[in-house]
Structures are given as C-alpha cells and as structure tokens.
C-alpha positions as semicolon CSV with decimal commas, in nm:
position;residue;x (nm);y (nm);z (nm)
1;X;0,000;-0,020;-0,014
2;X;0,146;0,333;-0,103
3;X;0,053;0,639;0,069
4;X;0,178;1,025;0,078
5;X;0,463;1,072;0,344
6;X;0,270;1,211;0,655
7;X;0,640;1,358;0,777
8;X;0,715;1,542;0,458
9;X;0,796;1,898;0,539
10;X;0,908;2,041;0,189
11;X;0,910;1,995;-0,165
12;X;0,620;1,889;-0,367
13;X;0,344;1,701;-0,191
14;X;0,150;1,414;-0,306
15;X;-0,207;1,564;-0,210
16;X;-0,514;1,707;-0,408
17;X;-0,434;1,543;-0,710
18;X;-0,069;1,671;-0,716
19;X;0,233;1,478;-0,840
20;X;0,440;1,384;-0,529
21;X;0,654;1,108;-0,338
22;X;0,497;0,816;-0,203
23;X;0,629;0,566;0,067
24;X;0,526;0,203;0,181
25;X;0,535;0,024;0,486
26;X;0,865;-0,144;0,433
27;X;1,098;0,157;0,457
28;X;1,096;0,286;0,096
29;X;1,054;0,622;-0,040
30;X;0,919;0,668;-0,387
31;X;1,002;1,013;-0,574
32;X;0,864;1,063;-0,899
33;X;1,114;1,199;-1,148
34;X;1,061;1,571;-1,183
35;X;0,995;1,745;-1,508
36;X;1,243;1,920;-1,751
37;X;1,527;1,682;-1,695
38;X;1,582;1,730;-1,330
39;X;1,452;1,380;-1,233
40;X;1,666;1,234;-1,501
41;X;1,965;1,430;-1,357
42;X;1,904;1,305;-1,009
43;X;1,864;0,948;-1,103
44;X;2,169;0,968;-1,315
45;X;2,343;1,093;-0,968
46;X;2,244;0,808;-0,762
47;X;2,358;0,565;-0,993
48;X;2,681;0,736;-1,027
49;X;2,737;0,800;-0,661
50;X;2,624;0,445;-0,562
51;X;2,914;0,290;-0,745
52;X;3,188;0,586;-0,698
53;X;3,470;0,438;-0,498
54;X;3,602;0,780;-0,447
55;X;3,316;0,852;-0,188
56;X;3,434;0,705;0,147
57;X;3,233;0,463;0,325
58;X;3,156;0,657;0,628
59;X;3,021;0,951;0,394
60;X;2,762;0,720;0,247
61;X;2,549;0,710;0,584
62;X;2,475;1,085;0,523
63;X;2,289;0,981;0,182
64;X;1,951;0,794;0,149
65;X;2,018;0,426;0,030
66;X;1,918;0,417;-0,307
67;X;1,735;0,094;-0,438
68;X;1,668;0,179;-0,833
69;X;1,404;0,286;-1,009
70;X;1,056;0,151;-1,070
71;X;0,733;0,245;-1,274
72;X;0,442;0,350;-1,042
73;X;0,111;0,488;-1,106
74;X;0,153;0,851;-1,040
75;X;-0,022;1,014;-0,694
76;X;-0,196;1,290;-0,949
77;X;-0,360;0,995;-1,145
78;X;-0,180;1,081;-1,443
79;X;-0,064;0,716;-1,512
80;X;0,272;0,517;-1,491
81;X;0,555;0,733;-1,382
82;X;0,928;0,655;-1,309
83;X;1,008;0,701;-0,953
84;X;1,325;0,666;-0,771
85;X;1,324;0,415;-0,490
86;X;1,486;0,532;-0,198
87;X;1,540;0,491;0,172
88;X;1,234;0,630;0,395
89;X;1,443;0,838;0,647
90;X;1,176;0,885;0,893
91;X;1,054;0,502;0,887
92;X;1,023;0,343;1,202
93;X;1,050;0,677;1,374
94;X;0,789;0,806;1,627
95;X;0,663;1,154;1,604
96;X;0,975;1,288;1,480
97;X;1,093;1,659;1,477
98;X;1,249;1,741;1,145
99;X;1,418;2,050;0,999
100;X;1,482;2,077;0,645
101;X;1,783;2,303;0,570
102;X;1,862;2,410;0,190
103;X;2,263;2,473;0,209
104;X;2,463;2,717;0,013
105;X;2,446;3,112;-0,043
106;X;2,370;3,071;-0,406
107;X;2,112;2,782;-0,485
108;X;2,103;2,814;-0,867
109;X;2,347;2,620;-1,086
110;X;2,604;2,747;-1,362
111;X;2,412;2,575;-1,662
112;X;2,081;2,680;-1,549
113;X;1,842;2,932;-1,751
114;X;1,840;3,283;-1,714
115;X;1,456;3,267;-1,592
116;X;1,546;2,977;-1,347
117;X;1,850;3,191;-1,209
118;X;1,610;3,485;-1,177
119;X;1,387;3,330;-0,959
120;X;1,646;3,159;-0,782
121;X;1,788;3,520;-0,675
122;X;1,482;3,666;-0,589
123;X;1,406;3,351;-0,353
124;X;1,745;3,372;-0,203
125;X;1,749;3,762;-0,149
126;X;1,412;3,752;0,045
127;X;1,526;3,443;0,278
128;X;1,824;3,386;0,485
129;X;2,026;3,223;0,199
130;X;2,233;3,503;0,109
131;X;2,280;3,616;0,466
132;X;2,328;3,283;0,655
133;X;2,447;3,072;0,377
134;X;2,148;2,844;0,430
135;X;1,786;2,890;0,470
136;X;1,518;2,659;0,648
137;X;1,303;2,510;0,374
138;X;1,055;2,325;0,578
139;X;0,991;2,182;0,934
140;X;0,801;1,998;1,197
141;X;0,843;2,013;1,581
142;X;0,668;1,804;1,790
143;X;0,545;1,962;2,093
144;X;0,365;1,669;2,278
145;X;0,061;1,448;2,262
146;X;-0,197;1,732;2,300
147;X;-0,055;1,994;2,098
148;X;0,109;1,781;1,813
149;X;0,311;1,911;1,562
150;X;0,404;2,273;1,490
151;X;0,439;2,252;1,127
152;X;0,444;2,632;0,952
153;X;0,322;2,650;0,609
154;X;0,562;2,731;0,301
155;X;0,493;3,128;0,296
156;X;0,587;3,160;0,675
157;X;0,917;2,939;0,632
158;X;1,011;3,173;0,348
159;X;0,961;3,486;0,572
160;X;1,208;3,351;0,839
161;X;1,479;3,610;0,938
162;X;1,794;3,543;1,120
163;X;1,600;3,576;1,443
164;X;1,350;3,320;1,342
165;X;1,611;3,057;1,219
166;X;1,774;3,083;1,564
167;X;1,460;3,033;1,742
168;X;1,377;2,762;1,570
169;X;1,715;2,587;1,621
170;X;1,670;2,664;1,978
171;X;1,291;2,521;1,994
172;X;1,415;2,210;1,803
173;X;1,602;2,096;2,126
174;X;1,405;2,234;2,401
175;X;1,122;2,063;2,624
176;X;0,864;2,325;2,548
177;X;0,878;2,399;2,179
178;X;0,531;2,582;2,197
179;X;0,514;2,900;1,959
180;X;0,418;3,111;2,262
181;X;0,754;3,012;2,428
182;X;0,996;3,318;2,404
183;X;1,290;3,142;2,591
184;X;1,330;2,809;2,481
185;X;1,519;2,605;2,773
186;X;1,767;2,392;2,509
187;X;1,732;2,132;2,737
188;X;1,790;1,845;2,495
189;X;2,078;2,020;2,319
190;X;2,353;1,836;2,473
191;X;2,191;1,500;2,391
192;X;2,077;1,580;2,055
193;X;2,313;1,854;1,916
194;X;2,609;1,748;2,141
195;X;2,772;1,418;2,216
196;X;2,978;1,183;2,026
197;X;2,707;1,091;1,808
198;X;2,510;1,395;1,775
199;X;2,425;1,655;1,521
200;X;2,736;1,878;1,558
201;X;2,971;1,565;1,537
202;X;2,786;1,460;1,227
203;X;2,795;1,803;1,058
204;X;3,152;1,857;1,168
205;X;3,227;1,478;0,966
206;X;3,042;1,606;0,666
207;X;3,241;1,960;0,669
208;X;3,577;1,752;0,671
209;X;3,474;1,572;0,364
210;X;3,371;1,880;0,184
211;X;3,689;2,066;0,266
212;X;3,867;1,769;0,067
213;X;3,617;1,639;-0,195
214;X;3,641;1,793;-0,564
215;X;3,395;1,552;-0,704
216;X;3,060;1,709;-0,666
217;X;2,907;2,044;-0,643
218;X;2,589;2,032;-0,472
219;X;2,359;2,289;-0,593
220;X;2,012;2,352;-0,401
221;X;2,058;2,044;-0,185
222;X;1,940;2,005;0,159
223;X;2,023;1,870;0,487
224;X;1,756;1,726;0,673
225;X;1,807;1,698;1,072
226;X;1,570;1,496;1,276
227;X;1,510;1,293;1,564
228;X;1,236;1,164;1,804
229;X;1,148;1,408;2,077
230;X;0,912;1,169;2,224
231;X;1,173;0,927;2,277
232;X;1,376;1,175;2,465
233;X;1,108;1,263;2,699
234;X;1,043;0,912;2,774
235;X;1,413;0,857;2,872
236;X;1,525;0,654;2,594
237;X;1,877;0,715;2,420
238;X;1,786;0,967;2,127
239;X;1,904;0,886;1,793
240;X;1,961;1,194;1,602
241;X;2,042;1,196;1,228
242;X;2,186;1,370;0,933
243;X;2,070;1,304;0,577
244;X;2,147;1,500;0,259
245;X;1,860;1,504;0,004
246;X;1,774;1,644;-0,348
247;X;2,026;1,597;-0,600
248;X;1,872;1,694;-0,945
249;X;2,127;2,001;-0,952
250;X;2,434;1,796;-0,873
251;X;2,744;1,870;-1,107
252;X;3,067;1,775;-1,162
253;X;3,352;1,932;-0,930
254;X;3,604;1,930;-1,171
255;X;3,871;1,920;-0,886
256;X;3,738;2,245;-0,737
257;X;3,610;2,240;-0,389
258;X;3,249;2,309;-0,322
259;X;3,285;2,653;-0,147
260;X;2,916;2,734;-0,203
261;X;2,813;2,415;-0,001
262;X;3,107;2,405;0,249
263;X;3,041;2,795;0,336
264;X;2,673;2,733;0,413
265;X;2,774;2,391;0,578
266;X;3,022;2,601;0,810
267;X;2,744;2,879;0,888
268;X;2,507;2,608;1,029
269;X;2,767;2,447;1,210
270;X;2,830;2,764;1,390
271;X;2,440;2,815;1,466
272;X;2,430;2,480;1,625
273;X;2,781;2,502;1,809
274;X;2,658;2,844;1,972
275;X;2,335;2,679;2,082
276;X;2,495;2,407;2,228
277;X;2,762;2,630;2,407
278;X;2,495;2,838;2,548
279;X;2,310;2,542;2,667
280;X;2,653;2,435;2,850
281;X;2,683;2,765;3,009
282;X;2,332;2,783;3,149
283;X;2,360;2,438;3,289
284;X;2,703;2,503;3,485
285;X;2,532;2,847;3,603
286;X;2,232;2,638;3,698
287;X;2,440;2,388;3,900
288;X;2,628;2,659;4,062
289;X;2,316;2,822;4,183
290;X;2,184;2,527;4,335
291;X;2,520;2,443;4,521
292;X;2,556;2,773;4,703
293;X;2,559;2,768;5,045
294;X;2,253;2,912;5,234
295;X;2,241;3,174;5,510
296;X;1,984;3,068;5,796
297;X;1,907;3,294;6,086
298;X;1,815;3,114;6,411
299;X;1,451;3,132;6,344
300;X;1,477;2,879;6,031
301;X;1,438;3,151;5,743
302;X;1,725;3,106;5,478
303;X;1,864;3,342;5,208
C-alpha cells in the first residue's frame, strides 16, 4: 500500500491531485522524476554515486540508500511514472521533529536558464540564503501529545529572518517548543546537538569531507536534521540523524572544492555550536546556583 509521506516537510506533496512522493510500509520512499530533465539528472547522480569508489564508506551514511528506479502509478492519477526508490529516512520513527535546511548562499547552478537563475536570486534575497548561507525550507517540531506538531506553511517558512532561524534551532531541542515560548530551554541540546553521535559531530564529519572532496558540487541540496523527541521525553537514548537529500542539480566538481556548499555548512555548524555552548553555560550556572551555601538565621529563615 503506497501513501503520501505524513512527515514530509518540504518539496512537492502528493495531495489534492498533485504529483509527489509516496512511501510504503517496508521503509521505502518513491520519488517521481521531476520534469525538465531534473528527475533524470537526479537518477543519474544516484546511479553514479552508488558505485563511486571515490566516496568514503563513512560518508555514504549521510545519503539515502538508493534501490534503483521503478514505474509506479503517479499520485496525481496521470498514469505510470518512473520513480526513484530510496530509503524512507523517517521510517520507524515516532513523531519525529525534522528541519529541512537548504545549503548554500547560491541555489542556482551554472548551467541554469536565465529565468531559473532570476527566480532563485529573488527567493535567495528574501530568505536567509544570502545572509546566512542556508535557509530553512520546511520543518515540523513535535510539541507533545496534546499539541501535536508545529508545522508552519511554506510562506511562513520563507519569511524567516535570522532571528527566526535561531529561534527554530533552539526550539528544536527544547522541552517546551510551543510557539508562545519566547525563551526555549534547549534542555535537549547536549544529547541531540552534542555528544559523540550528535548533530554537531555529524556535521563536522561532513565538513571534513567537503573540505577535501572535489568530485561533486551540490547545488540546491538540503540537509535533513531529525530526531524522536518523544523518545527523549521517555528517557530513551535519542537517535539524532543528518541526511543529505535532493540531487537534481549536482554537477561535476572538476577538481574544485564546493565552496558554496561548504560555506553554508560552516554557517549552520556555527549556529548549532553556539546553541550547544549556550546550553552548557546555562547548565553550569544552574548547578552553581543550586550548590551555593545558604545563610540561615536562628528562626529557620534562609537566604
């Protein structure tokens, strides 16, 4: 049984008769090939990348597993359509919090048409793409059983400024991520952003590769950052994950470092690192306050 992904936060949605991706119960994600040659380019990338011996094994974990392609009935009822068959990244997760981050201060690619470049420049200018080197393309934050998810619409997400991005990144790892909370506690930052398997270490591992690799240039690609907040609330060990997605505009690196992607990645790393540092400082201050000796009078009143 194929169905629309319930945890998709960006891109084309398979709803209201529109063409979009589908998922099954076995952990596979079916992405229809996009028009204007973008889909065939993404398929070609996956086919090349899956057998490229220049890509280290430890880097492959950041990419969805590629299972090939398959003709399936399109979600919009238009008939058979070729789909990429990929790993469903959120399969098996319960109420995952997800942020889709489009990386790079330039989202257009050198071979694009003038109209496409103009469209990208306009969107890049009105978002944080230029100012930060990345922008949030979509998100959902799990707030709890009563509130469910906070999942802002596309227009709201595209209106995010730097302060909004910082707020979202803080709320992502807070015990109370409700929209009315102006001072998120970032209590989950040490276990989600920090630690040997946390988001920061994964981003740094990717950064080390991008500082060296000259095989590919990743234009208009996204990083998915996700974890199960509910499992953290229950005291389970969180499994935070970073995945690269969307490869319709990947070009050959031709021996040149992908500075556009690397710059955006470094900017994102600084955001995550700053929030983690703030969280540690707050924790230290809280411990110091709790350990301060109290002055008590004979009548039992303490200060």
